[in-house]
C-alpha atoms as one frame of an Amber mdcrd trajectory, in Angstrom:
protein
  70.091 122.638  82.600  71.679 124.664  85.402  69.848 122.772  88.035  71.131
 119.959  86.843  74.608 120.898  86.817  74.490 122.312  90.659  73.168 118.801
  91.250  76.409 117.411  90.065  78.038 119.330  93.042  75.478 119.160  95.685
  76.612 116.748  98.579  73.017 116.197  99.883  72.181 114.435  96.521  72.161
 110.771  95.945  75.720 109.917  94.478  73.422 108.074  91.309  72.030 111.552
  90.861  75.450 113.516  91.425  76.832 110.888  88.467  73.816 111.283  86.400
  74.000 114.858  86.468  77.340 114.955  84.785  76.360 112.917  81.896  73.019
 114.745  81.531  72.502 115.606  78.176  71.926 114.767  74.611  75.430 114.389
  73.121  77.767 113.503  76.734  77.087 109.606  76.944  77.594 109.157  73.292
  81.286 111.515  73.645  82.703 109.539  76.338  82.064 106.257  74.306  83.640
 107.548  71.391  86.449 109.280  73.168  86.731 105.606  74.674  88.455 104.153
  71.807  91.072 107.361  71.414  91.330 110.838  71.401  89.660 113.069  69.136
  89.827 116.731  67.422  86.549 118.551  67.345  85.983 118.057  63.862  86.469
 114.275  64.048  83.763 114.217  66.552  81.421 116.334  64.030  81.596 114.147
  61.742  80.936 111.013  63.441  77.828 112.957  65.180  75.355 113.904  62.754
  73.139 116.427  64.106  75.476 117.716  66.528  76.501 121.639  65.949  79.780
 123.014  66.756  78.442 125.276  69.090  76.671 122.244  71.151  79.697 120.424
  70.949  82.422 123.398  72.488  79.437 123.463  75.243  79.128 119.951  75.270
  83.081 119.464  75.767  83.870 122.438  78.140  81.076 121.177  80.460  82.992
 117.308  80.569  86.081 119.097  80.896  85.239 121.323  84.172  83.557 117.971
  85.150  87.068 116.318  84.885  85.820 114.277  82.695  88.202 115.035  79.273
  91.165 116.150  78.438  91.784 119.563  76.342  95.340 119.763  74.662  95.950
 122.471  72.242  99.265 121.720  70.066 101.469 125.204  68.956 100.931 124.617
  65.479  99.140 126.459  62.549  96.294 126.456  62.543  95.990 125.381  66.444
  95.377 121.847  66.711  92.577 120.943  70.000  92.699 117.534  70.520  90.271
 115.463  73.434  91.091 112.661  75.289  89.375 111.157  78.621  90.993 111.693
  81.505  91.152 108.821  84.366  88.480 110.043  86.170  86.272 110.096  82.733
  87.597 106.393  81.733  86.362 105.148  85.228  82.890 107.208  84.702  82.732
 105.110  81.014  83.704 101.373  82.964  81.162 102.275  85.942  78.330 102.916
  82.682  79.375  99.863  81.323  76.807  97.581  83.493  73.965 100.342  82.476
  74.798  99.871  79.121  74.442  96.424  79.391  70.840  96.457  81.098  70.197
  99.117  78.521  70.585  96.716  75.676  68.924  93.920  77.730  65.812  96.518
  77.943  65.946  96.870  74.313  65.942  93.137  73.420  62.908  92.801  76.078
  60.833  95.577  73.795  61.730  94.253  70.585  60.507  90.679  71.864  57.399
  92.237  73.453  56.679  93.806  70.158  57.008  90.560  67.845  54.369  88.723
  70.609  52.052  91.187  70.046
């Protein structure tokens, strides 16, 4: 993983590579879409994630936010209230997916066609 992340920084990459090194990852495409709609507190995210472990999440997070990709507010109240929220930069990373997303569910529909013809 830590090749990919120097990737992410290294100006003799291709900028596709550079961008796909920041979303590299199991869990980081699916954040930024839900983090899309509004900001979220860990747990939130937990629970619309099955499968995803707090640890792998704090990771998950910390990495977007050194990537300038979220937002980490902590409110002054008890018990400490974290809240995530994309920044610009991370909302213009989610509308430049958009198009990928797109031929991503164009791919599907292509393999689920494929696989009634056969």
């Amino acid at each position: 993983m830590e090749m990919t992340r120097s990737r992410a920084q290294d100006p003799n990459v291709c900028g596709v590579t550079a961008a796909v090194a920041v979303i590299d990852g199991k869990w980081k495409t699916l954040l930024l879409w839900l983090l899309e709609s509004r900001p979220y507190r860990p747990g939130e995210l937990r629970r619309r994630v099955p499968g995803l472990s707090e640890k792998v999440l704090t990771q998950t997070l910390r990495e977007m936010e050194a990537d300038g990709l979220v937002h980490r507010e902590v409110h002054d109240v008890r018990p400490l209230k974290t809240v995530y929220s994309l920044t610009a930069f991370g909302r213009e990373l989610s509308e430049a997916l958009a198009p990928l997303s797109d031929w991503g569910h164009r791919r599907l529909e292509r393999l689920a066609e494929s696989r009634s013809v056969s």
